[in-house]
PDB file of C-alpha atoms in Angstrom:
ATOM      1  CA  MET A  28      97.443 155.538  -2.282  1.00 53.00           C
ATOM      2  CA  LYS A  29      94.432 157.320  -0.804  1.00 54.00           C
ATOM      3  CA  ARG A  30      95.178 160.375  -2.942  1.00 58.00           C
ATOM      4  CA  ARG A  31      95.316 158.222  -6.079  1.00 61.00           C
ATOM      5  CA  ALA A  32      92.024 156.542  -5.210  1.00 59.00           C
ATOM      6  CA  LEU A  33      90.414 159.923  -4.519  1.00 52.00           C
ATOM      7  CA  GLY A  34      91.767 161.297  -7.781  1.00 55.00           C
ATOM      8  CA  ALA A  35      90.419 158.317  -9.714  1.00 55.00           C
ATOM      9  CA  LEU A  36      87.025 158.700  -8.052  1.00 50.00           C
ATOM     10  CA  LEU A  37      86.851 162.406  -8.880  1.00 50.00           C
ATOM     11  CA  ALA A  38      87.897 161.735 -12.462  1.00 52.00           C
ATOM     12  CA  THR A  39      85.171 159.099 -12.815  1.00 53.00           C
ATOM     13  CA  ARG A  40      82.553 161.447 -11.431  1.00 50.00           C
ATOM     14  CA  ALA A  41      83.763 164.255 -13.694  1.00 50.00           C
ATOM     15  CA  LEU A  42      83.403 162.031 -16.760  1.00 51.00           C
ATOM     16  CA  SER A  43      79.917 160.922 -15.732  1.00 57.00           C
ATOM     17  CA  TRP A  44      78.687 164.438 -14.936  1.00 56.00           C
ATOM     18  CA  GLN A  45      76.435 166.054 -17.495  1.00 63.00           C
ATOM     19  CA  PRO A  46      75.312 169.691 -17.546  1.00 59.00           C
ATOM     20  CA  PRO A  47      71.682 170.301 -16.610  1.00 68.00           C
ATOM     21  CA  ALA A  48      69.160 170.554 -19.416  1.00 71.00           C
ATOM     22  CA  HIS A  49      68.669 173.987 -20.930  1.00 71.00           C
ATOM     23  CA  ARG A  50      65.448 175.208 -19.303  1.00 75.00           C
ATOM     24  CA  VAL A  51      64.955 178.672 -20.792  1.00 72.00           C
ATOM     25  CA  ALA A  52      62.222 177.497 -23.173  1.00 74.00           C
ATOM     26  CA  GLU A  53      60.523 175.640 -20.302  1.00 81.00           C
ATOM     27  CA  LEU A  54      60.665 178.527 -17.839  1.00 82.00           C
ATOM     28  CA  PHE A  55      59.959 181.263 -20.382  1.00 83.00           C
ATOM     29  CA  PRO A  56      57.720 179.814 -23.098  1.00 88.00           C
ATOM     30  CA  PRO A  57      57.346 182.006 -26.203  1.00 87.00           C
ATOM     31  CA  THR A  58      54.335 184.277 -26.380  1.00 92.00           C
ATOM     32  CA  ALA A  59      51.879 184.250 -29.255  1.00 93.00           C
ATOM     33  CA  ASP A  60      53.460 187.469 -30.539  1.00 94.00           C
ATOM     34  CA  ALA A  61      56.936 185.911 -30.450  1.00 93.00           C
ATOM     35  CA  LEU A  62      55.767 182.843 -32.351  1.00 94.00           C
ATOM     36  CA  ALA A  63      54.072 185.011 -34.992  1.00 94.00           C
ATOM     37  CA  ARG A  64      57.143 187.230 -35.290  1.00 95.00           C
ATOM     38  CA  ASN A  65      59.541 184.315 -35.636  1.00 95.00           C
ATOM     39  CA  ALA A  66      57.416 182.661 -38.307  1.00 96.00           C
ATOM     40  CA  ASP A  67      57.005 185.827 -40.391  1.00 96.00           C
ATOM     41  CA  PRO A  68      59.275 185.752 -43.483  1.00 96.00           C
ATOM     42  CA  ASP A  69      58.970 189.546 -43.759  1.00 95.00           C
ATOM     43  CA  ALA A  70      60.214 190.179 -40.210  1.00 96.00           C
ATOM     44  CA  VAL A  71      63.488 192.063 -39.789  1.00 97.00           C
ATOM     45  CA  PHE A  72      65.872 191.431 -36.887  1.00 98.00           C
ATOM     46  CA  VAL A  73      68.755 193.859 -36.331  1.00 98.00           C
ATOM     47  CA  VAL A  74      71.755 192.868 -34.189  1.00 98.00           C
ATOM     48  CA  THR A  75      74.636 195.208 -33.352  1.00 98.00           C
ATOM     49  CA  GLY A  76      78.054 193.915 -32.348  1.00 96.00           C
ATOM     50  CA  ALA A  77      77.230 190.891 -34.499  1.00 96.00           C
ATOM     51  CA  ASN A  78      80.743 189.773 -35.366  1.00 95.00           C
ATOM     52  CA  ARG A  79      81.685 188.225 -32.018  1.00 93.00           C
ATOM     53  CA  GLY A  80      80.571 187.147 -28.561  1.00 93.00           C
ATOM     54  CA  VAL A  81      76.929 187.557 -27.592  1.00 94.00           C
ATOM     55  CA  GLY A  82      76.074 189.390 -30.811  1.00 95.00           C
ATOM     56  CA  ALA A  83      77.382 186.572 -33.006  1.00 95.00           C
ATOM     57  CA  ALA A  84      75.479 184.025 -30.916  1.00 94.00           C
ATOM     58  CA  MET A  85      72.293 186.066 -31.307  1.00 95.00           C
ATOM     59  CA  VAL A  86      72.699 186.101 -35.080  1.00 96.00           C
ATOM     60  CA  GLU A  87      73.218 182.338 -35.120  1.00 94.00           C
ATOM     61  CA  GLN A  88      70.130 181.699 -32.994  1.00 93.00           C
ATOM     62  CA  LEU A  89      67.952 184.103 -34.990  1.00 95.00           C
ATOM     63  CA  ALA A  90      69.033 182.463 -38.233  1.00 95.00           C
ATOM     64  CA  ALA A  91      68.035 179.073 -36.812  1.00 93.00           C
ATOM     65  CA  ARG A  92      64.793 180.066 -35.084  1.00 93.00           C
ATOM     66  CA  THR A  93      63.207 182.674 -37.339  1.00 96.00           C
ATOM     67  CA  ALA A  94      62.057 182.930 -40.950  1.00 96.00           C
ATOM     68  CA  GLY A  95      62.853 186.600 -41.532  1.00 96.00           C
ATOM     69  CA  THR A  96      65.913 188.659 -42.404  1.00 97.00           C
ATOM     70  CA  VAL A  97      68.713 189.110 -39.868  1.00 97.00           C
ATOM     71  CA  VAL A  98      70.712 192.326 -40.299  1.00 97.00           C
ATOM     72  CA  ALA A  99      74.068 191.636 -38.614  1.00 97.00           C
ATOM     73  CA  CYS A 100      75.914 194.876 -37.860  1.00 97.00           C
ATOM     74  CA  ALA A 101      79.626 195.363 -37.249  1.00 97.00           C
ATOM     75  CA  ARG A 102      82.235 198.013 -37.968  1.00 96.00           C
ATOM     76  CA  ASP A 103      83.683 195.660 -40.582  1.00 96.00           C
ATOM     77  CA  PRO A 104      80.846 193.703 -42.232  1.00 95.00           C
ATOM     78  CA  ALA A 105      83.386 191.222 -43.636  1.00 94.00           C
ATOM     79  CA  THR A 106      83.923 189.889 -40.093  1.00 94.00           C
ATOM     80  CA  VAL A 107      80.290 188.780 -39.736  1.00 94.00           C
ATOM     81  CA  ALA A 108      79.769 185.028 -40.086  1.00 88.00           C
ATOM     82  CA  ALA A 109      77.163 184.120 -42.706  1.00 83.00           C
ATOM     83  CA  ALA A 110      75.053 181.763 -40.581  1.00 81.00           C
ATOM     84  CA  SER A 111      72.321 181.670 -43.230  1.00 90.00           C
ATOM     85  CA  PRO A 112      71.479 183.160 -46.637  1.00 94.00           C
ATOM     86  CA  ARG A 113      68.973 185.274 -44.694  1.00 96.00           C
ATOM     87  CA  VAL A 114      71.767 186.970 -42.725  1.00 97.00           C
ATOM     88  CA  ARG A 115      72.707 190.312 -44.248  1.00 96.00           C
ATOM     89  CA  ALA A 116      75.873 191.988 -42.970  1.00 96.00           C
ATOM     90  CA  ALA A 117      75.768 195.765 -42.503  1.00 97.00           C
ATOM     91  CA  ALA A 118      78.382 198.338 -41.551  1.00 97.00           C
ATOM     92  CA  LEU A 119      77.833 200.104 -38.243  1.00 98.00           C
ATOM     93  CA  ASP A 120      80.075 202.089 -35.916  1.00 97.00           C
ATOM     94  CA  VAL A 121      77.953 203.026 -32.899  1.00 97.00           C
ATOM     95  CA  ARG A 122      80.292 205.967 -32.161  1.00 96.00           C
ATOM     96  CA  ASP A 123      79.646 207.539 -35.569  1.00 97.00           C
ATOM     97  CA  ASP A 124      76.359 209.384 -36.159  1.00 97.00           C
ATOM     98  CA  ALA A 125      76.739 209.166 -39.951  1.00 98.00           C
ATOM     99  CA  SER A 126      77.181 205.408 -39.697  1.00 98.00           C
ATOM    100  CA  ILE A 127      74.053 205.124 -37.541  1.00 97.00           C
ATOM    101  CA  ASP A 128      72.041 207.212 -40.015  1.00 97.00           C
ATOM    102  CA  ALA A 129      73.323 205.062 -42.892  1.00 97.00           C
ATOM    103  CA  LEU A 130      72.155 201.925 -41.081  1.00 97.00           C
ATOM    104  CA  ALA A 131      68.649 203.342 -40.730  1.00 95.00           C
ATOM    105  CA  ALA A 132      68.569 204.020 -44.463  1.00 94.00           C
ATOM    106  CA  ALA A 133      69.925 200.548 -45.283  1.00 93.00           C
ATOM    107  CA  VAL A 134      67.527 198.659 -43.010  1.00 95.00           C
ATOM    108  CA  GLY A 135      64.401 200.185 -44.515  1.00 93.00           C
ATOM    109  CA  ASP A 136      60.983 200.932 -43.104  1.00 94.00           C
ATOM    110  CA  ARG A 137      60.474 197.908 -40.851  1.00 96.00           C
ATOM    111  CA  VAL A 138      62.302 196.493 -37.840  1.00 97.00           C
ATOM    112  CA  ASP A 139      60.661 193.837 -35.668  1.00 97.00           C
ATOM    113  CA  VAL A 140      63.502 193.230 -33.200  1.00 97.00           C
ATOM    114  CA  LEU A 141      66.553 195.315 -32.330  1.00 98.00           C
ATOM    115  CA  LEU A 142      69.240 193.652 -30.208  1.00 98.00           C
ATOM    116  CA  ASN A 143      71.889 196.145 -29.120  1.00 97.00           C
ATOM    117  CA  CYS A 144      74.839 193.892 -28.296  1.00 96.00           C
ATOM    118  CA  ALA A 145      77.760 196.164 -29.248  1.00 95.00           C
ATOM    119  CA  GLY A 146      79.823 197.018 -26.187  1.00 92.00           C
ATOM    120  CA  VAL A 147      83.305 197.337 -24.758  1.00 90.00           C
ATOM    121  CA  LEU A 148      84.891 196.287 -21.464  1.00 88.00           C
ATOM    122  CA  HIS A 149      88.559 196.687 -22.355  1.00 86.00           C
ATOM    123  CA  ASP A 150      90.924 196.890 -25.298  1.00 85.00           C
ATOM    124  CA  ALA A 151      94.622 196.375 -25.942  1.00 86.00           C
ATOM    125  CA  ALA A 152      95.515 199.591 -24.135  1.00 82.00           C
ATOM    126  CA  HIS A 153      92.923 199.603 -21.352  1.00 87.00           C
ATOM    127  CA  GLN A 154      91.935 197.032 -18.741  1.00 90.00           C
ATOM    128  CA  PRO A 155      88.988 197.299 -16.294  1.00 85.00           C
ATOM    129  CA  GLU A 156      90.037 199.689 -13.542  1.00 84.00           C
ATOM    130  CA  ARG A 157      90.736 198.182 -10.131  1.00 87.00           C
ATOM    131  CA  SER A 158      91.138 201.529  -8.389  1.00 87.00           C
ATOM    132  CA  LEU A 159      90.308 205.200  -8.927  1.00 88.00           C
ATOM    133  CA  ASP A 160      93.963 205.860  -9.768  1.00 88.00           C
ATOM    134  CA  ARG A 161      93.512 203.852 -12.986  1.00 88.00           C
ATOM    135  CA  LEU A 162      90.597 205.950 -14.224  1.00 87.00           C
ATOM    136  CA  SER A 163      91.174 208.111 -17.305  1.00 92.00           C
ATOM    137  CA  ARG A 164      88.877 210.613 -18.959  1.00 94.00           C
ATOM    138  CA  ASP A 165      89.408 209.228 -22.467  1.00 94.00           C
ATOM    139  CA  TRP A 166      88.513 205.647 -21.567  1.00 93.00           C
ATOM    140  CA  LEU A 167      85.574 206.672 -19.374  1.00 93.00           C
ATOM    141  CA  LEU A 168      84.070 208.736 -22.190  1.00 95.00           C
ATOM    142  CA  GLN A 169      84.747 206.035 -24.781  1.00 95.00           C
ATOM    143  CA  SER A 170      83.041 203.423 -22.591  1.00 94.00           C
ATOM    144  CA  VAL A 171      79.971 205.628 -22.176  1.00 95.00           C
ATOM    145  CA  ASP A 172      79.968 206.377 -25.908  1.00 96.00           C
ATOM    146  CA  VAL A 173      79.978 202.689 -26.916  1.00 96.00           C
ATOM    147  CA  ASN A 174      77.986 201.107 -24.087  1.00 95.00           C
ATOM    148  CA  CYS A 175      75.378 203.814 -23.497  1.00 96.00           C
ATOM    149  CA  ALA A 176      75.137 206.438 -26.242  1.00 96.00           C
ATOM    150  CA  GLY A 177      75.526 203.890 -29.027  1.00 97.00           C
ATOM    151  CA  PRO A 178      72.536 201.649 -28.181  1.00 96.00           C
ATOM    152  CA  ILE A 179      70.202 204.554 -27.460  1.00 96.00           C
ATOM    153  CA  LEU A 180      71.125 206.474 -30.613  1.00 97.00           C
ATOM    154  CA  VAL A 181      70.731 203.349 -32.758  1.00 97.00           C
ATOM    155  CA  THR A 182      67.289 202.865 -31.191  1.00 96.00           C
ATOM    156  CA  LYS A 183      66.447 206.499 -31.911  1.00 96.00           C
ATOM    157  CA  ALA A 184      67.522 206.164 -35.550  1.00 97.00           C
ATOM    158  CA  LEU A 185      65.376 203.047 -36.050  1.00 97.00           C
ATOM    159  CA  ARG A 186      62.414 204.321 -34.073  1.00 94.00           C
ATOM    160  CA  ARG A 187      60.115 204.855 -37.059  1.00 93.00           C
ATOM    161  CA  ALA A 188      60.931 201.416 -38.485  1.00 95.00           C
ATOM    162  CA  LEU A 189      60.300 199.855 -35.066  1.00 95.00           C
ATOM    163  CA  ALA A 190      56.881 201.517 -34.856  1.00 91.00           C
ATOM    164  CA  ALA A 191      55.768 200.963 -38.468  1.00 86.00           C
ATOM    165  CA  GLY A 192      52.781 198.653 -38.854  1.00 74.00           C
ATOM    166  CA  ARG A 193      52.807 197.401 -35.301  1.00 63.00           C
ATOM    167  CA  ARG A 194      49.626 196.585 -33.443  1.00 56.00           C
ATOM    168  CA  GLY A 195      47.963 199.703 -32.057  1.00 55.00           C
ATOM    169  CA  SER A 196      50.028 202.105 -34.184  1.00 53.00           C
ATOM    170  CA  GLY A 197      47.379 202.937 -36.768  1.00 55.00           C
ATOM    171  CA  ALA A 198      44.800 201.570 -39.150  1.00 51.00           C
ATOM    172  CA  ALA A 199      44.883 197.820 -39.749  1.00 54.00           C
ATOM    173  CA  PRO A 200      48.232 197.007 -38.113  1.00 60.00           C
ATOM    174  CA  SER A 201      49.681 193.810 -39.481  1.00 77.00           C
ATOM    175  CA  ARG A 202      52.250 192.718 -36.925  1.00 88.00           C
ATOM    176  CA  PRO A 203      52.971 192.555 -33.185  1.00 91.00           C
ATOM    177  CA  ALA A 204      54.786 195.346 -31.388  1.00 90.00           C
ATOM    178  CA  SER A 205      58.527 195.461 -31.982  1.00 94.00           C
ATOM    179  CA  VAL A 206      61.078 194.487 -29.337  1.00 94.00           C
ATOM    180  CA  VAL A 207      64.192 196.425 -28.335  1.00 95.00           C
ATOM    181  CA  ALA A 208      66.720 194.661 -26.091  1.00 95.00           C
ATOM    182  CA  ASN A 209      69.821 196.427 -24.838  1.00 95.00           C
ATOM    183  CA  LEU A 210      72.586 194.217 -23.459  1.00 92.00           C
ATOM    184  CA  SER A 211      73.332 195.607 -20.017  1.00 91.00           C
ATOM    185  CA  ALA A 212      75.185 194.009 -17.090  1.00 86.00           C
ATOM    186  CA  ARG A 213      74.595 193.273 -13.439  1.00 83.00           C
ATOM    187  CA  VAL A 214      77.656 195.325 -12.584  1.00 81.00           C
ATOM    188  CA  GLY A 215      75.707 198.362 -13.783  1.00 78.00           C
ATOM    189  CA  SER A 216      73.465 198.106 -10.728  1.00 82.00           C
ATOM    190  CA  ALA A 217      74.030 200.902  -8.202  1.00 78.00           C
ATOM    191  CA  THR A 218      72.562 198.830  -5.366  1.00 80.00           C
ATOM    192  CA  ASP A 219      74.427 195.606  -6.197  1.00 76.00           C
ATOM    193  CA  ASN A 220      77.991 196.870  -6.124  1.00 74.00           C
ATOM    194  CA  GLY A 221      79.795 195.205  -3.276  1.00 73.00           C
ATOM    195  CA  LEU A 222      83.145 194.713  -4.998  1.00 77.00           C
ATOM    196  CA  GLY A 223      83.809 198.079  -6.644  1.00 78.00           C
ATOM    197  CA  GLY A 224      86.233 198.516  -9.520  1.00 82.00           C
ATOM    198  CA  TRP A 225      85.495 198.520 -13.251  1.00 86.00           C
ATOM    199  CA  HIS A 226      84.632 202.198 -12.945  1.00 89.00           C
ATOM    200  CA  SER A 227      84.140 203.039 -16.627  1.00 88.00           C
ATOM    201  CA  TYR A 228      82.224 199.881 -17.498  1.00 90.00           C
ATOM    202  CA  ARG A 229      79.953 200.069 -14.446  1.00 90.00           C
ATOM    203  CA  ALA A 230      79.186 203.735 -15.029  1.00 90.00           C
ATOM    204  CA  SER A 231      78.420 203.211 -18.722  1.00 93.00           C
ATOM    205  CA  LYS A 232      76.031 200.327 -18.023  1.00 94.00           C
ATOM    206  CA  ALA A 233      74.327 202.241 -15.194  1.00 92.00           C
ATOM    207  CA  ALA A 234      73.772 205.126 -17.613  1.00 93.00           C
ATOM    208  CA  LEU A 235      72.360 202.711 -20.200  1.00 94.00           C
ATOM    209  CA  ASN A 236      69.931 201.320 -17.613  1.00 92.00           C
ATOM    210  CA  MET A 237      68.664 204.828 -16.835  1.00 92.00           C
ATOM    211  CA  LEU A 238      68.164 205.711 -20.489  1.00 91.00           C
ATOM    212  CA  CYS A 239      66.276 202.447 -21.019  1.00 90.00           C
ATOM    213  CA  LEU A 240      63.898 203.463 -18.230  1.00 88.00           C
ATOM    214  CA  LEU A 241      63.454 206.901 -19.768  1.00 87.00           C
ATOM    215  CA  TYR A 242      62.804 205.385 -23.192  1.00 81.00           C
ATOM    216  CA  THR A 243      60.157 202.998 -21.904  1.00 81.00           C
ATOM    217  CA  SER A 244      58.560 205.636 -19.624  1.00 77.00           C
ATOM    218  CA  PRO A 245      58.358 208.773 -21.780  1.00 66.00           C
ATOM    219  CA  SER A 246      57.557 212.105 -20.201  1.00 61.00           C
ATOM    220  CA  PRO A 247      54.199 213.814 -20.906  1.00 66.00           C
ATOM    221  CA  ARG A 248      56.025 216.113 -23.322  1.00 62.00           C
ATOM    222  CA  ASP A 249      57.463 213.128 -25.224  1.00 60.00           C
ATOM    223  CA  LYS A 250      53.983 211.627 -25.464  1.00 55.00           C
ATOM    224  CA  ARG A 251      52.558 214.876 -26.858  1.00 54.00           C
ATOM    225  CA  GLN A 252      55.344 215.086 -29.438  1.00 50.00           C
ATOM    226  CA  ALA A 253      54.780 211.460 -30.442  1.00 47.00           C
ATOM    227  CA  ARG A 254      51.125 212.303 -31.189  1.00 48.00           C
ATOM    228  CA  MET A 255      52.021 215.357 -33.299  1.00 39.00           C
ATOM    229  CA  PRO A 256      51.825 214.800 -37.083  1.00 41.00           C
ATOM    230  CA  SER A 257      55.142 214.809 -38.901  1.00 38.00           C
ATOM    231  CA  SER A 258      55.904 217.773 -41.160  1.00 35.00           C
ATOM    232  CA  ALA A 259      57.986 215.573 -43.465  1.00 32.00           C
TER     233      ALA A 259
END
């Protein structure tokens, strides 16, 4: 009898419980640049891995919150959900340099936001490793290729479009600085690794974190090269 009463009480509380209010907008209000970018009908937002998971959610939110064009990238563009007439599906395989170059040509000369969401944790033949014995060269290299090399090489290919017309980039800039966001993971932290396992995924995300730091903190040589006029 007591168990039934306890079960009924828990069920009642479960039905009356509501999730807390979403507080992201409250805790992180949009900046003036973000508001201007979102309201700009000429803005271009590029999302990789856009056919599922976080990437698909990003496309949906961008379509709802912005006025510009959303370029939704996936290996098979037919798998991208058309959340809005402003969503344009594009083919992209982050492991294929020709595909990355083709994306840069298709996007054009302006990118305001690049969200690198394409990634891999496992597939039908590989699960996250629980011990060193499960580690294989092929899967380790594939994980690094998708989770680390892919985002950085896509960023490299779109670098000119990201820089074009932004504030501080030349005469009479017309828009705020572009934003690049790479989807990493807490498990990529070298100092926050108390559980171990997931060798390939952890290593690939740790490598991505390092390359992000290098990209945002260029060496003196990189800065000199960035100031050199193009010969093209």
